[in-house]
Coordinates of C-alpha atoms and ligand atoms in Angstrom, one line a residue:
X1 CA 0.0 -0.1 0.1
X2 CA 2.6 2.4 1.0
X3 CA 5.2 1.5 -1.3
X4 CA 2.6 1.7 -4.2
X5 CA 1.9 5.3 -2.9
X6 CA 5.4 5.9 -3.0
X7 CA 6.0 4.4 -6.4
X8 CA 2.7 6.5 -7.8
X9 CA 4.0 10.0 -6.0
X10 CA 7.7 8.9 -7.7
X11 CA 6.3 8.4 -11.2
X12 CA 4.3 11.4 -11.0
X13 CA 7.3 13.2 -9.8
X14 CA 9.6 12.1 -12.8
X15 CA 6.6 13.0 -15.2
X16 CA 6.2 16.4 -13.8
X17 CA 9.8 17.4 -13.6
X18 CA 10.6 20.2 -15.6
X19 CA 13.4 19.8 -18.4
X20 CA 15.3 22.2 -20.0
X21 CA 15.9 21.3 -23.7
X22 CA 18.1 24.3 -24.9
X23 CA 18.4 28.0 -24.4
X24 CA 19.8 31.2 -26.3
X25 CA 21.6 33.5 -23.8
X26 CA 22.4 37.4 -25.0
X27 CA 25.1 38.8 -23.0
X28 CA 26.4 42.6 -22.4
X29 CA 30.2 43.0 -21.9
X30 CA 31.8 44.0 -18.8
X31 CA 33.5 47.3 -17.6
X32 CA 35.3 48.9 -20.3
X33 CA 37.0 52.3 -21.0
X34 CA 34.9 55.4 -21.8
X35 CA 34.0 55.3 -25.6
X36 CA 34.4 59.3 -26.2
X37 CA 38.2 58.5 -25.8
X38 CA 38.3 55.8 -28.5
X39 CA 39.9 52.5 -28.6
X40 CA 37.9 51.2 -26.0
X41 CA 39.2 47.9 -24.2
X42 CA 37.7 45.7 -21.7
X43 CA 39.1 46.3 -18.2
X44 CA 40.3 43.8 -15.5
X45 CA 37.4 44.6 -13.5
X46 CA 35.4 43.9 -16.6
X47 CA 36.9 40.8 -17.6
X48 CA 36.2 39.5 -13.9
X49 CA 32.7 40.5 -14.2
X50 CA 31.6 38.8 -17.3
X51 CA 33.5 35.6 -16.2
X52 CA 31.2 35.6 -13.4
X53 CA 28.5 35.7 -15.4
X54 CA 29.6 32.8 -17.4
X55 CA 30.3 31.0 -14.2
X56 CA 26.6 31.4 -13.3
X57 CA 25.2 30.1 -16.5
X58 CA 27.9 27.2 -16.1
X59 CA 26.1 26.3 -12.8
X60 CA 22.7 26.7 -14.1
X61 CA 22.9 24.7 -17.8
X62 CA 26.2 22.7 -17.8
X63 CA 27.0 21.4 -14.3
X64 CA 25.7 17.7 -13.8
X65 CA 24.0 18.5 -10.3
X66 CA 21.9 21.6 -11.5
X67 CA 17.9 21.1 -11.9
X68 CA 18.0 23.3 -15.0
X69 CA 21.0 21.3 -16.5
X70 CA 20.5 21.4 -20.3
X71 CA 19.5 18.0 -21.3
X72 CA 22.4 15.6 -22.6
X73 CA 25.0 18.5 -22.5
X74 CA 28.3 17.6 -21.8
X75 CA 29.1 18.5 -18.4
X76 CA 32.9 18.8 -18.3
X77 CA 34.4 19.2 -21.6
X78 CA 32.7 21.5 -24.2
X79 CA 31.0 20.0 -27.4
X80 CA 31.2 22.1 -30.2
X81 CA 28.1 20.2 -31.8
X82 CA 26.1 21.5 -28.9
X83 CA 27.3 25.2 -28.5
X84 CA 27.7 28.1 -30.7
X85 CA 28.9 31.8 -29.6
X86 CA 29.1 34.8 -31.5
X87 CA 29.8 38.4 -31.1
X88 CA 30.0 41.6 -33.7
X89 CA 33.6 42.4 -34.5
X90 CA 34.4 44.7 -31.9
X91 CA 37.6 44.2 -29.3
X92 CA 35.4 44.7 -26.1
X93 CA 32.4 42.5 -27.2
X94 CA 35.0 39.7 -28.5
X95 CA 36.9 39.8 -25.6
X96 CA 34.0 39.6 -23.0
X97 CA 32.7 36.4 -25.2
X98 CA 35.9 35.0 -24.4
X99 CA 36.1 35.7 -20.8
X100 CA 32.2 34.4 -20.3
X101 CA 32.9 31.1 -22.3
X102 CA 35.9 30.6 -19.7
X103 CA 33.1 30.6 -17.1
X104 CA 30.7 28.5 -19.1
X105 CA 33.4 25.9 -19.8
X106 CA 36.1 26.5 -17.0
X107 CA 39.5 24.9 -17.5
X108 CA 39.1 21.0 -17.1
X109 CA 42.5 20.0 -15.4
X110 CA 43.4 16.6 -16.2
X111 CA 40.2 15.7 -17.6
X112 CA 41.1 17.6 -20.9
X113 CA 44.0 15.1 -21.8
X114 CA 44.2 13.2 -24.7
X115 CA 46.4 10.0 -25.6
X116 CA 48.5 9.8 -28.6
X117 CA 49.1 6.8 -30.3
X118 CA 52.6 6.1 -29.1
X119 CA 50.9 6.1 -25.7
X120 CA 52.3 9.4 -24.7
X121 CA 49.5 12.0 -23.1
X122 CA 49.0 15.6 -23.8
X123 CA 47.0 18.0 -21.5
X124 CA 45.6 21.0 -22.8
X125 CA 47.5 24.1 -21.5
X126 CA 46.5 26.7 -19.1
X127 CA 45.3 23.9 -16.8
X128 CA 43.0 22.2 -19.4
X129 CA 42.0 25.5 -20.9
X130 CA 39.2 25.0 -23.2
X131 CA 39.0 26.6 -26.8
X132 CA 35.4 27.9 -28.2
X133 CA 35.3 29.6 -31.3
X134 CA 33.6 33.1 -31.1
X135 CA 32.3 33.4 -34.7
X136 CA 31.7 37.1 -36.1
X137 CA 28.2 38.2 -36.9
X138 CA 28.2 40.8 -39.5
X139 CA 26.0 43.4 -37.6
X140 CA 27.0 45.9 -35.1
X141 CA 30.8 45.8 -36.0
X142 CA 32.9 48.0 -33.6
X143 CA 29.5 49.0 -31.5
X144 CA 31.7 49.8 -28.6
X145 CA 33.7 52.4 -30.5
X146 CA 30.5 53.8 -31.7
X147 CA 29.0 56.6 -29.5
X148 CA 25.6 56.0 -31.5
X149 CA 23.8 52.6 -32.0
X150 CA 22.4 53.4 -35.4
X151 CA 25.9 53.7 -36.6
X152 CA 26.9 50.2 -35.6
X153 CA 23.4 48.9 -37.3
X154 CA 24.0 50.5 -40.5
X155 CA 20.3 50.7 -41.1
X156 CA 19.2 53.9 -43.0
X157 CA 16.1 54.1 -41.8
X158 CA 16.7 53.5 -38.4
X159 CA 19.0 56.1 -38.6
X160 CA 16.4 58.8 -39.7
X161 CA 14.0 57.4 -37.0
X162 CA 16.5 57.6 -34.3
X163 CA 17.3 61.1 -35.4
X164 CA 14.2 62.3 -35.4
X165 CA 14.1 62.0 -31.7
X166 CA 16.6 64.7 -31.5
X167 CA 13.7 67.1 -33.5
X168 CA 11.0 65.9 -31.3
X169 CA 9.4 68.2 -28.5
X170 CA 10.0 65.4 -26.1
X171 CA 13.6 66.0 -26.5
X172 CA 13.5 69.9 -26.4
X173 CA 11.8 69.7 -23.2
X174 CA 14.7 67.9 -21.5
X175 CA 17.3 69.4 -23.5
X176 CA 16.1 72.6 -21.9
X177 CA 15.6 71.2 -18.3
X178 CA 19.2 69.7 -17.9
X179 CA 21.0 72.7 -19.4
X180 CA 21.6 74.0 -15.9
X181 CA 22.9 70.7 -14.7
X182 CA 25.3 69.8 -17.6
X183 CA 26.8 73.4 -17.2
X184 CA 27.2 72.6 -13.7
X185 CA 29.6 70.0 -14.7
X186 CA 31.5 71.6 -16.9
X187 CA 34.9 71.5 -14.5
X188 CA 34.2 67.6 -14.6
X189 CA 33.8 67.5 -18.6
X190 CA 36.1 70.2 -19.8
X191 CA 39.5 68.3 -20.5
X192 CA 37.5 66.0 -23.1
X193 CA 34.2 67.5 -24.3
X194 CA 34.0 71.0 -26.1
X195 CA 32.0 73.5 -24.7
X196 CA 29.1 72.8 -27.3
X197 CA 28.8 69.2 -26.4
X198 CA 27.8 69.3 -22.8
X199 CA 24.5 68.9 -23.0
X200 CA 21.6 66.5 -22.6
X201 CA 22.1 65.8 -26.9
X202 CA 25.2 63.6 -25.5
X203 CA 23.7 62.4 -22.4
X204 CA 25.0 58.8 -22.8
X205 CA 28.5 59.9 -23.7
X206 CA 28.9 62.0 -20.7
X207 CA 27.4 59.5 -18.5
X208 CA 29.5 56.7 -19.9
X209 CA 32.6 59.1 -19.5
X210 CA 31.7 59.9 -15.8
X211 CA 30.8 56.8 -14.7
X212 CA 33.7 55.2 -16.1
X213 CA 35.6 57.7 -14.2
X214 CA 33.4 57.1 -10.9
X215 CA 34.9 53.7 -10.7
X216 CA 38.4 54.4 -12.3
X217 CA 39.8 57.8 -11.7
X218 CA 40.0 59.1 -8.4
X219 CA 40.7 62.5 -9.3
X220 CA 37.6 63.4 -11.7
X221 CA 34.6 61.9 -10.1
X222 CA 31.2 63.0 -10.0
X223 CA 28.9 63.0 -6.7
X224 CA 26.5 60.2 -6.4
X225 CA 23.6 62.2 -6.9
X226 CA 25.3 63.9 -10.2
X227 CA 25.9 60.3 -11.4
X228 CA 22.4 59.0 -10.5
X229 CA 21.1 62.3 -12.6
X230 CA 23.2 61.5 -15.3
X231 CA 22.2 57.8 -15.5
X232 CA 18.4 58.9 -15.4
X233 CA 19.0 61.5 -18.4
X234 CA 21.0 58.6 -20.2
X235 CA 18.2 56.5 -19.9
X236 CA 15.6 58.8 -21.5
X237 CA 18.1 59.5 -24.5
X238 CA 18.9 55.9 -25.2
X239 CA 15.6 54.4 -24.9
X240 CA 14.1 56.8 -27.1
X241 CA 17.0 56.1 -29.5
X242 CA 16.7 52.9 -29.7
X243 CA 12.7 52.1 -29.4
X244 CA 9.6 54.0 -30.4
X245 CA 6.0 52.6 -30.3
X246 CA 5.0 54.0 -33.8
X247 CA 8.2 53.8 -35.7
X248 CA 9.7 50.1 -35.0
X249 CA 12.2 50.5 -37.5
X250 CA 14.3 52.3 -34.8
X251 CA 14.4 48.7 -32.7
X252 CA 16.1 47.3 -35.9
X253 CA 18.8 45.9 -33.5
X254 CA 16.1 44.0 -31.2
X255 CA 14.3 42.9 -34.2
X256 CA 17.7 41.4 -35.5
X257 CA 18.3 39.7 -32.1
X258 CA 14.9 38.2 -32.2
X259 CA 15.4 36.8 -35.6
X260 CA 18.9 35.3 -34.6
X261 CA 17.6 33.9 -31.4
X262 CA 14.4 32.2 -33.1
X263 CA 16.4 30.6 -35.4
X264 CA 19.1 29.1 -32.5
X265 CA 15.9 28.1 -30.6
X266 CA 14.3 26.9 -33.7
X267 CA 17.6 24.7 -34.7
X268 CA 17.3 23.2 -31.2
X269 CA 14.0 21.7 -31.6
X270 CA 14.1 20.9 -35.5
X271 CA 17.6 18.8 -34.7
X272 CA 16.1 17.2 -32.0
X273 CA 18.5 18.4 -29.4
X274 CA 21.7 18.5 -31.2
X275 CA 22.3 21.8 -31.0
X276 CA 21.7 22.9 -27.3
X277 CA 23.0 26.1 -26.7
X278 CA 24.0 29.6 -28.4
X279 CA 25.5 32.6 -26.7
X280 CA 25.3 35.8 -28.3
X281 CA 27.4 39.0 -27.0
X282 CA 26.2 42.7 -27.8
X283 CA 25.6 45.9 -26.5
X284 CA 23.2 47.6 -24.2
X285 CA 21.3 49.4 -27.1
X286 CA 20.2 45.9 -28.4
X287 CA 18.9 45.0 -25.0
X288 CA 16.8 48.4 -25.0
X289 CA 15.3 47.8 -28.5
X290 CA 14.4 44.1 -27.5
X291 CA 12.8 45.3 -24.3
X292 CA 10.6 47.5 -26.2
X293 CA 9.6 45.2 -29.3
X294 CA 8.9 42.5 -26.5
X295 CA 6.8 44.8 -24.0
X296 CA 8.9 44.2 -21.2
X297 CA 8.7 47.9 -20.0
X298 CA 4.8 47.0 -19.7
X299 CA 5.7 44.5 -16.9
X300 CA 8.6 46.6 -15.4
X301 CA 9.5 50.3 -15.8
X302 CA 13.0 49.3 -15.1
X303 CA 13.3 47.7 -18.7
X304 CA 13.5 51.7 -19.9
X305 CA 16.7 51.8 -18.2
X306 CA 19.8 50.9 -19.5
X307 CA 21.2 47.5 -18.2
X308 CA 24.3 47.6 -16.3
X309 CA 27.5 45.9 -17.1
X310 CA 27.7 42.1 -17.7
X311 CA 23.7 42.1 -17.9
X312 CA 22.4 39.0 -19.4
X313 CA 19.4 37.5 -20.9
X314 CA 18.0 34.0 -21.9
X315 CA 15.2 32.3 -23.6
X316 CA 14.9 28.8 -22.4
X317 CA 13.3 25.8 -24.2
X318 CA 11.3 23.7 -21.5
X319 CA 8.8 21.0 -21.2
X320 CA 7.4 18.7 -18.7
X321 CA 6.8 15.8 -21.2
X322 CA 8.6 12.7 -20.8
X323 CA 8.8 11.7 -24.2
X324 CA 12.7 11.3 -25.6
X325 CA 12.4 14.6 -27.4
X326 CA 9.0 16.3 -27.1
X327 CA 6.9 17.4 -29.9
X328 CA 6.7 21.4 -30.7
X329 CA 3.1 21.4 -28.6
X330 CA 4.9 20.0 -25.5
X331 CA 7.7 22.8 -25.6
X332 CA 7.3 26.3 -23.9
X333 CA 9.8 29.2 -23.9
X334 CA 10.8 30.9 -20.8
X335 CA 12.6 34.5 -20.3
X336 CA 15.1 35.3 -17.9
X337 CA 17.0 38.5 -17.0
X338 CA 19.6 39.7 -14.9
X339 CA 20.5 43.4 -14.4
X340 CA 24.7 43.3 -14.2
X341 CA 26.9 41.1 -12.9
X342 CA 25.0 37.9 -11.2
X343 CA 26.3 37.6 -7.9
X344 CA 27.6 34.1 -6.3
X345 CA 24.3 34.0 -4.5
X346 CA 22.0 35.6 -7.0
X347 CA 20.2 34.4 -10.3
X348 CA 18.2 36.0 -13.2
X349 CA 14.4 36.5 -12.6
X350 CA 11.7 35.3 -14.9
X351 CA 10.0 38.0 -16.7
X352 CA 6.8 37.6 -19.1
X353 CA 7.2 38.7 -22.5
X354 CA 5.2 40.3 -25.4
X355 CA 2.5 41.6 -22.8
X356 CA 1.4 38.1 -21.7
X357 CA 1.1 37.3 -18.0
X358 CA 2.2 33.8 -17.2
X359 CA 6.2 33.4 -17.0
X360 CA 6.4 31.1 -20.0
X361 CA 4.6 30.4 -23.2
X362 CA 4.0 27.5 -25.7
X363 CA 6.3 27.5 -28.3
X364 CA 3.6 28.2 -30.7
X365 CA 2.5 31.4 -29.5
X366 CA 6.2 32.6 -28.9
X367 CA 7.0 31.9 -32.6
X368 CA 4.0 34.0 -33.4
X369 CA 4.9 36.8 -31.4
X370 CA 8.3 36.8 -32.3
X371 CA 7.5 36.6 -35.8
X372 CA 5.9 39.9 -35.5
X373 CA 8.9 41.9 -34.4
X374 CA 11.8 39.7 -35.9
X375 CA 13.7 40.4 -39.0
X376 CA 14.8 36.9 -40.2
X377 CA 16.5 37.4 -43.3
X378 CA 19.1 39.8 -45.5
X379 CA 16.2 40.8 -47.9
X380 CA 13.7 41.6 -45.1
X381 CA 16.5 43.9 -43.3
X382 CA 17.3 45.5 -46.7
X383 CA 13.4 46.4 -47.4
X384 CA 12.9 47.6 -43.8
X385 CA 16.0 49.7 -43.6
X386 CA 15.6 50.8 -47.3
X387 CA 19.5 50.1 -47.7
X388 CA 20.4 49.2 -51.3
X389 CA 24.2 49.2 -51.1
X390 CA 26.7 46.6 -49.7
X391 CA 25.0 43.2 -48.9
X392 CA 21.8 44.9 -49.9
X393 CA 22.6 45.3 -53.6
X394 CA 21.7 42.2 -55.1
X395 CA 18.3 42.2 -53.7
X396 CA 17.6 46.2 -54.6
X397 CA 17.2 45.3 -58.4
X398 CA 13.4 44.2 -58.2
X399 CA 12.3 46.5 -55.3
X400 CA 9.0 46.9 -56.3
X401 CA 7.3 44.7 -53.8
X402 CA 9.2 46.2 -50.6
X403 CA 6.9 48.8 -49.8
X404 CA 4.0 46.4 -49.8
X405 CA 5.8 44.2 -47.3
X406 CA 7.0 46.5 -45.1
X407 CA 3.6 47.8 -44.7
X408 CA 2.4 44.2 -43.8
X409 CA 4.9 44.0 -41.3
X410 CA 3.3 46.9 -39.5
X411 CA 6.0 49.5 -39.4
X412 CA 4.7 52.9 -39.3
X413 CA 5.6 56.6 -39.1
X414 CA 9.0 57.7 -40.5
X415 CA 10.3 54.4 -42.5
X416 CA 7.9 54.2 -45.1
X417 CA 7.9 57.5 -46.3
X418 CA 11.9 57.3 -46.1
X419 CA 12.0 54.0 -48.0
X420 CA 9.6 55.9 -50.4
X421 CA 12.0 58.8 -50.6
X422 CA 14.9 56.9 -51.2
X423 CA 13.1 54.5 -53.8
X424 CA 11.6 57.9 -55.8
X425 CA 15.6 59.3 -55.6
X426 CA 16.7 56.2 -57.2
X427 CA 13.8 56.0 -60.0
X428 CA 14.7 59.5 -60.9
X429 CA 18.2 58.9 -61.0
X430 CA 17.3 56.3 -63.2
X431 CA 15.0 58.0 -65.3
X432 CA 17.6 60.6 -65.7
X433 CA 20.2 58.4 -66.7
X434 CA 18.4 56.7 -69.2
X435 CA 17.4 60.0 -70.4
X436 CA 20.7 60.9 -71.0
X437 CA 21.6 57.8 -72.8
X438 CA 18.4 58.3 -74.8
X439 CA 19.5 61.8 -75.9
X440 CA 23.0 60.6 -76.4
X441 CA 22.4 57.4 -78.3
X442 CA 19.0 58.3 -79.8
X443 CA 20.1 62.0 -80.7
X444 CA 23.1 60.1 -82.7
X445 CA 20.5 57.7 -84.3
X446 CA 17.9 60.4 -85.6
X447 CA 20.8 62.4 -87.0
X448 CA 21.7 59.3 -89.0
X449 CA 18.2 58.2 -90.0
X450 CA 17.6 62.0 -91.1
X451 CA 20.7 61.4 -93.5
X452 CA 19.8 57.8 -94.5
X453 CA 23.2 56.5 -93.4
X454 CA 23.3 54.1 -90.1
X455 CA 26.5 52.9 -90.3
X456 CA 27.3 50.0 -87.8
X457 CA 30.0 51.0 -85.4
X458 CA 28.9 54.7 -85.5
X459 CA 32.5 56.1 -86.6
X460 CA 31.3 58.8 -89.1
X461 CA 32.7 62.0 -89.9
X462 CA 29.2 63.3 -89.9
X463 CA 29.3 67.1 -88.8
X464 CA 25.6 67.8 -88.5
X465 CA 25.3 65.3 -85.6
X466 CA 25.6 67.5 -82.8
X467 CA 23.4 70.2 -84.2
X468 CA 20.3 68.0 -84.6
X469 CA 18.6 67.7 -81.1
X470 CA 15.8 65.1 -80.8
X471 CA 12.7 66.9 -80.2
Ligands
NAG1 C1 27.0 21.2 -7.3 O1 28.3 20.9 -7.5 C2 29.4 22.0 -7.5 C3 30.8 21.3 -7.3 O2 31.0 20.0 -6.8 C4 29.0 22.6 -5.8 O3 29.9 23.6 -5.4 C5 27.5 22.9 -6.1 O4 27.3 23.5 -4.6 C6 26.4 21.9 -6.3 N1 25.4 22.6 -6.6 C7 24.3 22.0 -5.7 C8 22.6 22.5 -6.3 O5 24.0 21.0 -5.4
NAG2 C1 38.1 73.4 -16.8 O1 37.4 73.9 -15.7 C2 37.9 74.0 -14.6 C3 37.3 74.5 -13.4 O2 36.1 75.6 -14.0 C4 39.1 74.9 -14.8 O3 39.9 75.2 -13.4 C5 39.9 74.4 -15.7 O4 41.1 75.5 -16.0 C6 39.5 74.1 -16.9 N1 40.1 73.2 -18.1 C7 40.1 73.3 -19.5 C8 41.2 73.0 -20.1 O5 39.5 74.4 -19.7
NAG3 C1 41.3 61.2 -14.5 O1 40.7 62.4 -15.3 C2 41.5 63.4 -15.9 C3 40.8 64.7 -16.2 O2 40.0 64.3 -16.8 C4 42.5 63.0 -16.7 O3 43.5 64.2 -17.0 C5 43.1 61.7 -16.3 O4 43.9 61.3 -17.3 C6 42.5 60.3 -15.6 N1 43.2 59.6 -15.2 C7 42.5 58.1 -15.3 C8 43.4 57.3 -14.6 O5 41.7 57.7 -16.1
NAG4 C1 7.5 58.2 -31.4 O1 8.3 59.1 -32.3 C2 7.7 60.0 -32.8 C3 8.4 60.5 -34.3 O2 9.5 60.7 -33.8 C4 7.2 60.9 -31.6 O3 6.4 61.9 -32.5 C5 6.6 60.2 -30.8 O4 6.3 61.1 -29.6 C6 7.3 58.9 -30.2 N1 7.1 58.2 -29.0 C7 7.2 58.2 -27.9 C8 6.2 57.2 -27.2 O5 8.2 58.6 -27.2
NAG5 C1 12.4 26.2 -38.2 O1 13.3 25.5 -39.0 C2 12.6 24.7 -40.1 C3 13.2 24.0 -41.1 O2 14.6 24.9 -41.5 C4 11.5 25.9 -40.9 O3 10.7 25.2 -41.7 C5 10.6 26.5 -40.0 O4 9.7 27.5 -40.6 C6 11.2 27.4 -38.7 N1 10.6 27.6 -38.1 C7 10.7 29.0 -37.4 C8 9.8 29.4 -36.2 O5 11.8 29.8 -37.6
NAG6 C1 28.5 16.0 -29.3 O1 27.2 16.3 -29.2 C2 26.5 15.6 -30.4 C3 25.1 16.3 -30.7 O2 24.4 16.5 -29.3 C4 26.7 14.3 -29.9 O3 25.7 13.3 -31.1 C5 27.8 13.6 -30.0 O4 28.0 12.4 -29.8 C6 28.6 14.6 -28.9 N1 30.2 14.0 -29.0 C7 30.9 13.9 -28.0 C8 32.2 13.3 -28.2 O5 30.1 13.5 -26.7
NAG7 C1 14.5 48.2 -10.9 O1 15.9 48.0 -10.3 C2 16.3 48.2 -9.0 C3 17.9 48.1 -9.1 O2 18.0 46.7 -9.8 C4 15.6 47.3 -7.9 O3 16.1 48.1 -6.8 C5 14.2 47.9 -7.9 O4 13.4 47.2 -7.1 C6 13.7 47.6 -9.6 N1 12.2 48.1 -9.5 C7 11.3 47.4 -10.3 C8 9.8 47.9 -10.0 O5 11.4 46.1 -10.2
NAG8 C1 19.3 48.4 -13.9 O1 19.3 48.9 -12.7 C2 19.3 50.1 -12.9 C3 19.2 50.5 -11.4 O2 20.9 50.0 -10.8 C4 17.9 50.4 -13.0 O3 18.0 51.8 -13.2 C5 17.7 50.0 -14.7 O4 16.3 50.6 -15.1 C6 17.8 48.7 -14.6 N1 17.6 48.2 -16.0 C7 16.8 47.2 -16.3 C8 16.9 46.8 -17.9 O5 16.3 46.4 -15.6
NAG9 C1 5.7 22.1 -15.4 O1 5.2 21.6 -14.2 C2 5.4 22.5 -13.6 C3 4.6 21.9 -11.9 O2 3.2 21.5 -12.3 C4 4.7 24.0 -13.6 O3 5.0 24.7 -12.3 C5 5.5 24.5 -14.9 O4 4.9 25.7 -15.6 C6 5.6 23.4 -16.1 N1 6.3 23.7 -16.9 C7 5.9 23.9 -18.2 C8 6.6 24.0 -19.4 O5 4.8 23.2 -18.5

């Protein structure tokens, strides 16, 4: 009797035990030098911060004794089929990536030893250091050297959209209100900022400079009240540059992340768990754009604030099914976020996405909601951004459908008119070009026709050629 109850309980428990099938992590770099001085680099403090964040994710997803261990993931020695990592081409982000990965798969000591054909044993250097390749993503290159998010995204319509913030009433109001405050900081800023640059227009760059100073410079330190005000002002500026309700192209960085994350998780499902964990590194602007797109500020107003160094968020594929690899219908997605370095005793919290209230949502709903905000291909990106050069050149030839499909994606505001203007200018240029060509070639021909001689090759000594203009 008791034993059957126990058995029943045990079975119940087994079937109810939640399993983590995979995850996608997006992480911010650690402490670094200020953007305004250029050549930004990760500091030793920053190195420690991201390493600590990576160590947390080892404890959560990799360690054998974790209740959230990703099922089947190699617990000690990294298996590169299971794990991928990527970063934009950027010194701070790439080094943060390496540091984070050192935490995710720490040196394995003598376990990282192989035996050669002659019986010799070789241990990996640095106490069994594990190498994880960091692939480069094309978007957001040099983002930590750029003081402006949209310089890194390279998306034309997003630039126009973000710029429109600087000519809005919202901006003018804060600019006026904060003028005196920025002037009062002149003594702290004048070694680096020109007189005209000490204003809300440069809210983030100024905050960044003095925030770094408050951490590293004992002689040029703002008071904590000043730093708090600088941070609040930078939040207002940066959130408005990264996201706008009615003008979604502004959040292109978050839309791209959403697309990459969706593809990463989808791959875990379609490969039935062969790939398990993807980690991407990026900057706060991408966090803010994604927060806006995923409607996180409606859950917690903190999501309009710049996440601190070494912040991280992750989307987890979870299930209660006991099937070897569950069907899509039995898989849910849970979103977690932590603001700043995760302390040894801390953990990220769960937040509902897309204005829902439950802490997780079915894969099907998640896909439907994410598709609404995500950019998932280069042609789609080109259309949304109105870019026609570089990687977009090959997609911009047959462009007639672009506006219709951009509209069906639901972007409003500046993006469509701007795409239209760019399109019109291109069309105009093409028409003018054709006209010029027509005048040149056509004029030549008409002359010839009039003379009744149409030599192939066109080399004649006809003197009337230049005089007869086509009517
Ligand atoms: C898992 O194992 C590690 C290393 O042995 C230990 O430090 C940690 O406390 C364990 N965690 C749990 C949840 O038991
Ligand atoms: C910056 O301002 C301080 C305080 O007003 C002043 O003493 C200093 O000479 C100024 N430095 C520069 C480079 O203008
Ligand atoms: C501290 O700030 C002063 C004034 O801006 C600057 O000259 C100095 O190089 C800074 N020191 C460090 C360690 O950043
Ligand atoms: C969105 O952007 C438009 C145009 O720049 C602006 O008028 C509007 O106030 C912005 N909305 C918010 C919520 O900031
Ligand atoms: C997942 O991948 C499969 C196979 O590549 C594809 O058919 C499907 O549309 C993808 N689903 C999502 C949500 O991206
Ligand atoms: C690595 O992972 C893949 C897929 O998860 C698995 O098929 C393979 O056996 C693993 N390799 C090793 C050496 O464990
Ligand atoms: C916002 O974040 C701060 C610092 O992390 C925290 O103290 C505060 O409780 C948060 N506010 C909300 C509404 O969660
Ligand atoms: C991070 O914490 C700060 C307070 O330290 C808060 O103001 C900000 O809104 C938070 N950002 C997020 C994304 O939680
Ligand atoms: C799994 O079951 C637990 C306990 O009933 C529940 O709290 C959790 O939300 C379930 N997870 C999923 C992904 O359905």
